[in-house]
Short mmCIF file of C-alpha atoms in Angstrom, two decimals:
data_model
loop_
_atom_site.label_atom_id
_atom_site.label_comp_id
_atom_site.label_asym_id
_atom_site.label_seq_id
_atom_site.Cartn_x
_atom_site.Cartn_y
_atom_site.Cartn_z
CA UNK W 1 0.26 65.68 12.37
CA UNK W 2 -2.09 63.52 9.55
CA UNK W 3 1.51 61.49 10.07
CA UNK W 4 1.94 61.38 13.63
CA UNK W 5 -2.04 59.42 12.97
CA UNK W 6 -1.03 57.53 10.67
CA UNK W 7 2.30 56.46 12.90
CA UNK W 8 -0.58 55.96 15.73
CA UNK W 9 -2.99 53.50 13.62
CA UNK W 10 -0.79 51.06 12.86
CA UNK W 11 1.88 51.20 16.08
CA UNK W 12 -2.47 50.78 17.91
CA UNK W 13 -2.49 48.08 16.06
CA UNK W 14 0.51 45.35 17.32
CA UNK W 15 -1.50 46.26 21.14
CA UNK W 16 -3.80 43.86 23.05
CA UNK W 17 -7.86 44.43 20.86
CA UNK W 18 -9.45 45.42 23.68
CA UNK W 19 -6.42 48.26 24.91
CA UNK W 20 -6.15 48.84 20.76
CA UNK W 21 -10.17 49.74 20.37
CA UNK W 22 -9.99 52.40 23.55
CA UNK W 23 -7.34 53.97 21.67
CA UNK W 24 -9.28 53.66 17.97
CA UNK W 25 -11.90 56.11 20.18
CA UNK W 26 -9.94 58.90 21.89
CA UNK W 27 -8.49 59.14 18.45
CA UNK W 28 -11.64 59.54 16.66
CA UNK W 29 -13.01 61.82 19.33
CA UNK W 30 -10.17 63.90 19.54
CA UNK W 31 -10.08 64.12 15.45
CA UNK W 32 -13.98 65.11 15.22
CA UNK W 33 -13.07 67.27 18.35
CA UNK W 34 -9.99 69.45 16.37
CA UNK W 35 -12.79 69.57 13.20
CA UNK W 36 -10.47 67.97 11.08
CA UNK W 37 -11.80 67.05 6.57
CA UNK W 38 -14.63 64.63 7.22
CA UNK W 39 -12.82 62.52 3.66
CA UNK W 40 -10.14 62.26 6.66
CA UNK W 41 -11.82 60.60 9.57
CA UNK W 42 -13.37 58.60 7.10
CA UNK W 43 -10.20 57.40 5.66
CA UNK W 44 -9.51 56.82 9.28
CA UNK W 45 -12.22 55.05 10.21
CA UNK W 46 -11.83 52.47 7.54
CA UNK W 47 -7.41 51.61 8.22
CA UNK W 48 -8.33 51.10 11.63
CA UNK W 49 -11.73 48.67 10.78
CA UNK W 50 -9.02 47.32 8.28
CA UNK W 51 -6.12 46.36 10.90
CA UNK W 52 -8.54 45.54 13.27
CA UNK W 53 -9.83 42.97 11.20
CA UNK W 54 -6.36 42.06 9.94
CA UNK W 55 -4.70 41.46 13.17
CA UNK W 56 -8.51 39.16 14.62
CA UNK W 57 -8.57 37.66 11.63
CA UNK W 58 -4.51 36.03 12.67
CA UNK W 59 -4.81 36.01 16.80
CA UNK W 60 -7.60 33.44 15.34
CA UNK W 61 -5.03 31.46 13.45
CA UNK W 62 -2.45 31.61 15.86
CA UNK W 63 -4.46 30.27 18.34
CA UNK W 64 -6.60 27.49 15.67
CA UNK W 65 -3.40 26.68 13.99
CA UNK W 66 -2.06 25.58 17.44
CA UNK W 67 -0.81 21.42 15.62
CA UNK W 68 3.55 22.78 15.02
CA UNK W 69 5.05 20.42 12.82
CA UNK W 70 7.63 19.18 9.32
CA UNK W 71 5.92 18.98 6.68
CA UNK W 72 5.93 17.89 2.25
CA UNK W 73 4.37 20.31 0.26
CA UNK W 74 4.48 18.85 -2.77
CA UNK W 75 6.23 15.50 -4.58
CA UNK W 76 9.60 16.42 -3.85
CA UNK W 77 9.17 15.70 -0.68
CA UNK W 78 11.28 18.22 1.11
CA UNK W 79 9.79 18.55 4.77
CA UNK W 80 9.46 22.20 6.00
CA UNK W 81 8.01 23.41 8.49
CA UNK W 82 4.24 23.92 8.72
CA UNK W 83 1.03 24.20 12.02
CA UNK W 84 -2.05 23.57 11.41
CA UNK W 85 -5.29 22.44 13.56
CA UNK W 86 -6.21 19.20 15.05
CA UNK W 87 -9.90 18.45 15.40
CA UNK W 88 -11.12 19.18 19.22
CA UNK W 89 -11.18 16.95 22.32
CA UNK W 90 -13.51 14.09 21.97
CA UNK W 91 -16.14 11.91 23.91
CA UNK W 92 -14.13 8.71 23.15
CA UNK W 93 -11.28 10.70 21.90
CA UNK W 94 -6.91 11.09 23.88
CA UNK W 95 -4.61 13.97 22.98
CA UNK W 96 -1.45 13.38 22.97
CA UNK W 97 2.16 15.04 23.51
CA UNK W 98 4.26 14.23 21.56
CA UNK W 99 7.67 13.36 22.62
CA UNK W 100 8.84 10.76 20.27
CA UNK W 101 8.09 9.39 16.68
CA UNK W 102 9.64 6.67 14.34
CA UNK W 103 10.98 7.19 11.08
CA UNK W 104 9.42 4.50 8.61
CA UNK W 105 10.27 3.77 5.21
CA UNK W 106 6.31 4.53 4.68
CA UNK W 107 6.79 8.25 5.13
CA UNK W 108 9.48 8.53 2.04
CA UNK W 109 7.18 6.86 -0.26
CA UNK W 110 4.39 9.18 1.17
CA UNK W 111 6.37 11.75 0.92
CA UNK W 112 6.73 11.49 -2.06
CA UNK W 113 4.47 10.75 -3.39
CA UNK W 114 5.34 7.26 -4.67
CA UNK W 115 1.98 5.48 -4.45
CA UNK W 116 0.22 8.05 -6.51
CA UNK W 117 -2.14 9.39 -3.63
CA UNK W 118 -0.41 10.99 -1.04
CA UNK W 119 -1.69 14.61 -0.17
CA UNK W 120 -0.78 18.13 0.03
CA UNK W 121 0.17 18.71 3.00
CA UNK W 122 1.23 16.24 4.61
CA UNK W 123 3.01 15.81 8.32
CA UNK W 124 3.76 11.96 7.88
CA UNK W 125 5.32 9.56 10.98
CA UNK W 126 2.64 6.64 12.12
CA UNK W 127 5.63 5.53 14.52
CA UNK W 128 4.21 8.18 17.53
CA UNK W 129 4.49 8.34 21.37
CA UNK W 130 3.81 10.76 23.75
CA UNK W 131 2.25 11.70 26.84
CA UNK W 132 -1.59 12.35 27.02
CA UNK W 133 -2.20 15.85 28.36
CA UNK W 134 -6.25 15.40 28.06
CA UNK W 135 -9.32 12.39 28.12
CA UNK W 136 -12.80 12.76 26.84
CA UNK W 137 -15.38 12.52 29.20
CA UNK W 138 -16.08 8.62 28.23
CA UNK W 139 -11.87 7.49 28.56
CA UNK W 140 -11.84 5.58 31.06
CA UNK W 141 -8.59 3.74 29.68
CA UNK W 142 -6.50 6.90 29.79
CA UNK W 143 -5.93 9.08 31.60
CA UNK W 144 -3.64 12.87 31.61
CA UNK W 145 -0.02 11.69 32.34
CA UNK W 146 0.15 8.39 30.55
CA UNK W 147 2.75 6.53 28.78
CA UNK W 148 1.08 5.98 25.07
CA UNK W 149 1.52 5.46 21.28
CA UNK W 150 -0.38 5.53 18.22
CA UNK W 151 0.20 3.47 15.55
CA UNK W 152 -0.78 3.14 11.81
CA UNK W 153 -3.55 3.41 12.00
CA UNK W 154 -6.53 6.09 13.74
CA UNK W 155 -10.69 4.57 13.14
CA UNK W 156 -12.10 1.93 11.74
CA UNK W 157 -15.68 1.19 11.25
CA UNK W 158 -15.69 -1.06 14.57
CA UNK W 159 -18.83 -2.81 13.97
CA UNK W 160 -17.39 -5.63 11.41
CA UNK W 161 -16.56 -9.09 12.56
CA UNK W 162 -12.64 -7.93 12.24
CA UNK W 163 -12.85 -4.67 13.80
CA UNK W 164 -15.11 -6.41 16.99
CA UNK W 165 -12.22 -9.55 16.98
CA UNK W 166 -9.70 -6.18 17.49
CA UNK W 167 -8.12 -6.70 13.56
CA UNK W 168 -9.11 -3.51 13.57
CA UNK W 169 -6.18 -3.10 10.45
CA UNK W 170 -8.38 -5.33 8.95
CA UNK W 171 -10.74 -3.99 8.44
CA UNK W 172 -14.01 -4.81 6.48
CA UNK W 173 -13.91 -0.17 4.91
CA UNK W 174 -10.77 -0.46 5.40
CA UNK W 175 -8.16 0.94 8.13
CA UNK W 176 -8.16 4.95 8.30
CA UNK W 177 -4.07 5.35 8.20
CA UNK W 178 -2.47 7.43 10.47
CA UNK W 179 -1.67 10.68 8.08
CA UNK W 180 -2.66 10.93 4.47
CA UNK W 181 -5.88 10.21 4.81
CA UNK W 182 -9.56 11.07 4.01
CA UNK W 183 -11.02 10.64 7.92
CA UNK W 184 -14.62 9.66 8.93
CA UNK W 185 -15.82 13.51 9.85
CA UNK W 186 -13.54 14.53 6.22
CA UNK W 187 -10.44 15.68 7.66
CA UNK W 188 -7.21 14.36 6.64
CA UNK W 189 -5.25 12.85 8.39
CA UNK W 190 -1.83 14.53 9.79
CA UNK W 191 1.32 11.87 11.33
CA UNK W 192 3.34 11.99 14.28
CA UNK W 193 6.52 14.82 12.82
CA UNK W 194 4.35 17.18 15.40
CA UNK W 195 3.34 18.49 19.11
CA UNK W 196 1.01 16.57 19.70
CA UNK W 197 -2.33 14.61 17.81
CA UNK W 198 -5.79 13.39 18.49
CA UNK W 199 -7.02 10.44 18.69
CA UNK W 200 -9.82 7.63 20.04
CA UNK W 201 -8.60 5.62 22.60
CA UNK W 202 -9.27 2.99 20.97
CA UNK W 203 -6.50 3.68 18.90
CA UNK W 204 -3.69 3.48 21.47
CA UNK W 205 -2.10 2.03 23.36
CA UNK W 206 -0.34 1.69 26.55
CA UNK W 207 3.56 2.20 26.69
CA UNK W 208 4.74 0.25 30.59
CA UNK W 209 6.17 3.53 32.59
CA UNK W 210 9.36 1.45 32.65
CA UNK W 211 9.53 1.43 29.01
CA UNK W 212 11.91 4.18 27.10
CA UNK W 213 9.23 7.09 24.48
CA UNK W 214 12.41 7.07 22.00
CA UNK W 215 12.44 3.27 21.45
CA UNK W 216 8.77 2.04 22.01
CA UNK W 217 7.99 4.36 18.78
CA UNK W 218 9.57 2.09 16.25
CA UNK W 219 6.91 -1.09 17.84
CA UNK W 220 4.09 0.45 16.54
CA UNK W 221 4.78 0.40 13.01
CA UNK W 222 8.76 -2.34 12.48
CA UNK W 223 7.61 -4.18 16.19
CA UNK W 224 4.75 -4.68 14.85
CA UNK W 225 4.19 -5.78 11.49
CA UNK W 226 7.11 -8.20 12.27
CA UNK W 227 6.07 -9.78 16.08
CA UNK W 228 2.24 -10.26 13.92
CA UNK W 229 3.14 -12.79 11.74
CA UNK W 230 5.70 -14.98 13.88
CA UNK W 231 1.90 -15.08 16.99
CA UNK W 232 -0.22 -15.52 13.48
CA UNK W 233 1.73 -18.44 12.00
CA UNK W 234 2.76 -19.76 16.36
CA UNK W 235 6.16 -19.13 15.30
CA UNK W 236 6.47 -17.87 19.42
CA UNK W 237 6.94 -21.83 20.03
CA UNK W 238 10.76 -21.93 21.00
CA UNK W 239 12.62 -25.37 19.12
CA UNK W 240 11.54 -24.23 15.89
CA UNK W 241 13.42 -22.62 12.71
CA UNK W 242 13.33 -19.20 11.85
CA UNK W 243 15.27 -17.29 8.49
CA UNK W 244 14.97 -13.30 8.61
CA UNK W 245 15.40 -12.19 5.01
CA UNK W 246 17.00 -8.83 5.63
CA UNK W 247 18.34 -6.90 7.82
CA UNK W 248 17.09 -3.29 8.60
CA UNK W 249 14.05 -1.60 10.55
CA UNK W 250 12.64 -4.30 10.81
CA UNK W 251 14.25 -7.34 10.56
CA UNK W 252 16.50 -6.40 13.49
CA UNK W 253 13.27 -6.70 15.34
CA UNK W 254 12.37 -9.83 13.60
CA UNK W 255 15.54 -11.09 15.99
CA UNK W 256 15.17 -9.72 18.52
CA UNK W 257 11.41 -11.73 18.92
CA UNK W 258 12.72 -14.43 18.08
CA UNK W 259 15.44 -15.22 19.75
CA UNK W 260 12.97 -13.81 23.29
CA UNK W 261 11.03 -16.35 21.73
CA UNK W 262 13.05 -19.22 21.96
CA UNK W 263 13.70 -19.54 17.64
CA UNK W 264 17.26 -20.54 16.17
CA UNK W 265 17.24 -17.68 13.68
CA UNK W 266 19.03 -17.43 10.58
CA UNK W 267 19.64 -14.03 8.95
CA UNK W 268 19.96 -13.76 5.69
CA UNK W 269 21.41 -11.03 3.53
CA UNK W 270 22.96 -9.84 0.14
CA UNK W 271 25.40 -7.43 2.76
CA UNK W 272 28.40 -9.75 3.81
CA UNK W 273 29.45 -6.27 6.26
CA UNK W 274 26.36 -6.66 8.76
CA UNK W 275 27.23 -10.31 9.47
CA UNK W 276 29.82 -9.16 12.60
CA UNK W 277 26.85 -6.97 14.04
CA UNK W 278 24.18 -10.03 12.87
CA UNK W 279 25.49 -12.33 14.59
CA UNK W 280 27.25 -10.96 17.85
CA UNK W 281 24.99 -7.89 18.67
CA UNK W 282 21.89 -9.14 17.48
CA UNK W 283 22.75 -12.22 18.08
CA UNK W 284 21.13 -14.81 15.26
CA UNK W 285 22.54 -17.97 15.29
CA UNK W 286 23.90 -18.39 12.48
CA UNK W 287 23.96 -15.57 9.01
CA UNK W 288 23.82 -16.35 5.29
CA UNK W 289 24.50 -14.89 2.08
CA UNK W 290 21.70 -14.56 -0.44
CA UNK W 291 23.66 -15.34 -3.11
CA UNK W 292 25.69 -17.84 -2.20
CA UNK W 293 24.22 -20.11 -3.86
CA UNK W 294 26.56 -23.04 -1.31
CA UNK W 295 25.46 -21.51 1.27
CA UNK W 296 21.40 -21.59 0.13
CA UNK W 297 22.06 -25.74 -1.33
CA UNK W 298 22.30 -26.26 2.39
CA UNK W 299 19.78 -24.95 4.17
CA UNK W 300 17.54 -26.98 1.24
CA UNK W 301 13.82 -27.57 3.82
CA UNK W 302 15.71 -26.52 7.34
CA UNK W 303 12.99 -24.01 8.23
CA UNK W 304 9.52 -23.70 9.60
CA UNK W 305 9.07 -19.55 9.10
CA UNK W 306 10.99 -17.81 6.75
CA UNK W 307 9.79 -13.77 7.38
CA UNK W 308 10.80 -11.29 4.22
CA UNK W 309 11.69 -7.85 5.09
CA UNK W 310 13.50 -6.88 1.51
CA UNK W 311 11.16 -4.59 -0.02
CA UNK W 312 13.82 -4.57 -2.85
CA UNK W 313 12.78 -7.21 -5.95
CA UNK W 314 14.37 -10.87 -5.11
CA UNK W 315 14.03 -14.02 -5.93
CA UNK W 316 11.69 -16.04 -4.19
CA UNK W 317 12.16 -19.68 -5.73
CA UNK W 318 15.00 -19.74 -3.57
CA UNK W 319 14.05 -19.00 -1.03
CA UNK W 320 10.80 -21.27 -0.62
CA UNK W 321 13.47 -24.13 -1.18
CA UNK W 322 14.38 -23.94 2.06
CA UNK W 323 11.22 -24.61 3.54
CA UNK W 324 10.62 -27.64 6.05
CA UNK W 325 7.02 -29.48 4.32
CA UNK W 326 4.35 -27.23 5.26
CA UNK W 327 6.53 -24.11 5.76
CA UNK W 328 5.81 -20.93 6.04
CA UNK W 329 6.82 -17.17 4.37
CA UNK W 330 5.15 -13.92 5.31
CA UNK W 331 6.40 -11.67 3.31
CA UNK W 332 5.33 -8.13 5.29
CA UNK W 333 8.08 -6.23 3.07
CA UNK W 334 6.05 -4.50 -0.47
CA UNK W 335 9.33 -5.55 -3.76
CA UNK W 336 7.39 -3.95 -6.69
CA UNK W 337 6.21 -7.83 -8.32
CA UNK W 338 6.79 -11.50 -6.47
CA UNK W 339 7.19 -14.67 -8.86
CA UNK W 340 7.71 -17.91 -8.10
CA UNK W 341 7.58 -21.63 -9.62
CA UNK W 342 3.67 -22.76 -8.60
CA UNK W 343 6.07 -25.96 -7.96
CA UNK W 344 7.60 -24.07 -4.93
CA UNK W 345 4.55 -23.16 -3.08
CA UNK W 346 3.15 -26.94 -4.31
CA UNK W 347 5.58 -29.86 -3.51
CA UNK W 348 5.90 -29.86 0.55
CA UNK W 349 2.04 -28.90 0.66
CA UNK W 350 4.68 -24.58 1.25
CA UNK W 351 2.92 -21.45 2.48
CA UNK W 352 3.28 -17.85 0.56
CA UNK W 353 1.63 -14.82 3.32
CA UNK W 354 1.37 -12.01 3.76
CA UNK W 355 0.98 -9.46 6.37
CA UNK W 356 0.57 -5.47 7.42
CA UNK W 357 1.42 -4.09 11.16
CA UNK W 358 -1.24 -5.57 13.70
CA UNK W 359 -4.56 -5.11 15.65
CA UNK W 360 -4.99 -3.18 18.77
CA UNK W 361 -4.97 -6.45 20.81
CA UNK W 362 -1.62 -7.88 19.23
CA UNK W 363 -0.64 -4.41 19.27
CA UNK W 364 -0.46 -4.36 22.31
CA UNK W 365 0.19 -7.54 24.00
CA UNK W 366 3.66 -6.85 21.47
CA UNK W 367 4.43 -4.28 23.58
CA UNK W 368 4.21 -5.92 26.69
CA UNK W 369 6.12 -8.99 25.73
CA UNK W 370 8.49 -5.78 25.17
CA UNK W 371 8.48 -4.44 28.28
CA UNK W 372 8.22 -8.42 30.18
CA UNK W 373 11.55 -9.22 27.54
CA UNK W 374 13.19 -6.23 27.64
CA UNK W 375 13.73 -5.93 24.42
CA UNK W 376 14.65 -2.46 22.91
CA UNK W 377 14.91 -1.67 19.09
CA UNK W 378 18.72 -0.33 18.47
CA UNK W 379 17.85 3.65 17.06
CA UNK W 380 19.38 6.70 16.74
CA UNK W 381 17.99 9.77 18.32
CA UNK W 382 17.65 12.81 15.44
CA UNK W 383 15.85 16.76 16.17
CA UNK W 384 13.04 17.13 13.08
CA UNK W 385 15.54 19.09 11.35
CA UNK W 386 17.48 15.95 10.87
CA UNK W 387 14.78 14.68 9.18
CA UNK W 388 15.07 15.39 5.49
CA UNK W 389 18.41 13.66 5.96
CA UNK W 390 17.65 11.12 7.54
CA UNK W 391 14.96 10.55 5.01
CA UNK W 392 18.58 11.03 2.24
CA UNK W 393 20.02 7.93 4.52
CA UNK W 394 17.33 5.81 4.87
CA UNK W 395 16.85 5.08 0.73
CA UNK W 396 21.04 4.19 0.89
CA UNK W 397 20.39 1.73 4.74
CA UNK W 398 22.86 3.75 6.88
CA UNK W 399 21.03 3.62 9.53
CA UNK W 400 21.70 1.01 12.60
CA UNK W 401 18.15 0.58 12.69
CA UNK W 402 15.09 3.08 12.94
CA UNK W 403 15.97 6.54 13.34
CA UNK W 404 13.63 8.49 16.13
CA UNK W 405 12.77 11.72 15.18
CA UNK W 406 12.83 13.75 19.32
CA UNK W 407 10.05 15.72 19.43
CA UNK W 408 9.15 17.88 21.92
CA UNK W 409 13.35 18.47 22.45
CA UNK W 410 13.54 19.66 18.84
CA UNK W 411 9.64 20.54 16.87
CA UNK W 412 9.31 24.53 18.92
#
């Protein structure tokens, strides 16, 4: 008798809450009527209440933590399934069902805490593309069903001179990056290796319906990282000469933009094996092995602009010598140090410039430019379950030229 009652209590805990309440009340009534010992009835009530509370908590938790993701839990950087809650959609917010997310080297740096400021659990990913599923009451730029992207930052002060000029990445108070940073409401931002994201409409970008979402994702970091300094330094004028250091996710986009702008494009690389693809597939005008001093000397004072996408340590003086008078070298990679002779800069009135990504204005411009000129990144589409292997291959530079995670069909 007692064991049967206990089994009923446990089994009923698996039923819907309203059904469980009815069953428990009926069982208590039965126990009183058959005049069982009151100590047992009290014990049964305690057990039922405990099961009911725990089940209610689990139901509440599952309803709240509805964003599925892959996250790193510690500096090993190993990603595994994770669920968490996004903030509620505010009046100025867009809720975006993520279909694709690009894999950036920043994902590797952050998941492994190589900058020393990672906050775990950490969901990486800041090349996000997807479809609008909900908008706030004040949102007029987007509607449900629109194709939208979210890039490397999701907030800024919105009141400084840079924000007012559409250069939010240079916000005087600092932009809030898409993952691993403290947002204005005190929450920690989580990135695009997840099922959906909620962002203020200001930091969302319209993706034309005829532009593939898988191709759009890498534009939100790799694309804008090279496009912004090229436009800033007026390297979108046909006939000028462009040098591109490094042929990876950023470098191959610089080549594509350079050709679309009508520039004469030279790729500098330490890998001879990349020459054929650089010339025949990407359409570069010239390929130079940067360790070949004779090739480098032959190009002295011949470039209007050089964009340096390499993150590994490398000398700068040899490249500065290739610039024309008043030429510009723009650094978008992150080597551990930058060293060059003052003479390399002063003689010839040359400039070395840094750049990160771009503000909202130039980012939307870049997306529209890619759509109208049919510029697409070279990508390898993968399921989210392959993310750890992709990051390892990224270290080995074994990708042509950007991994893109197909979130919608693989994150379940």
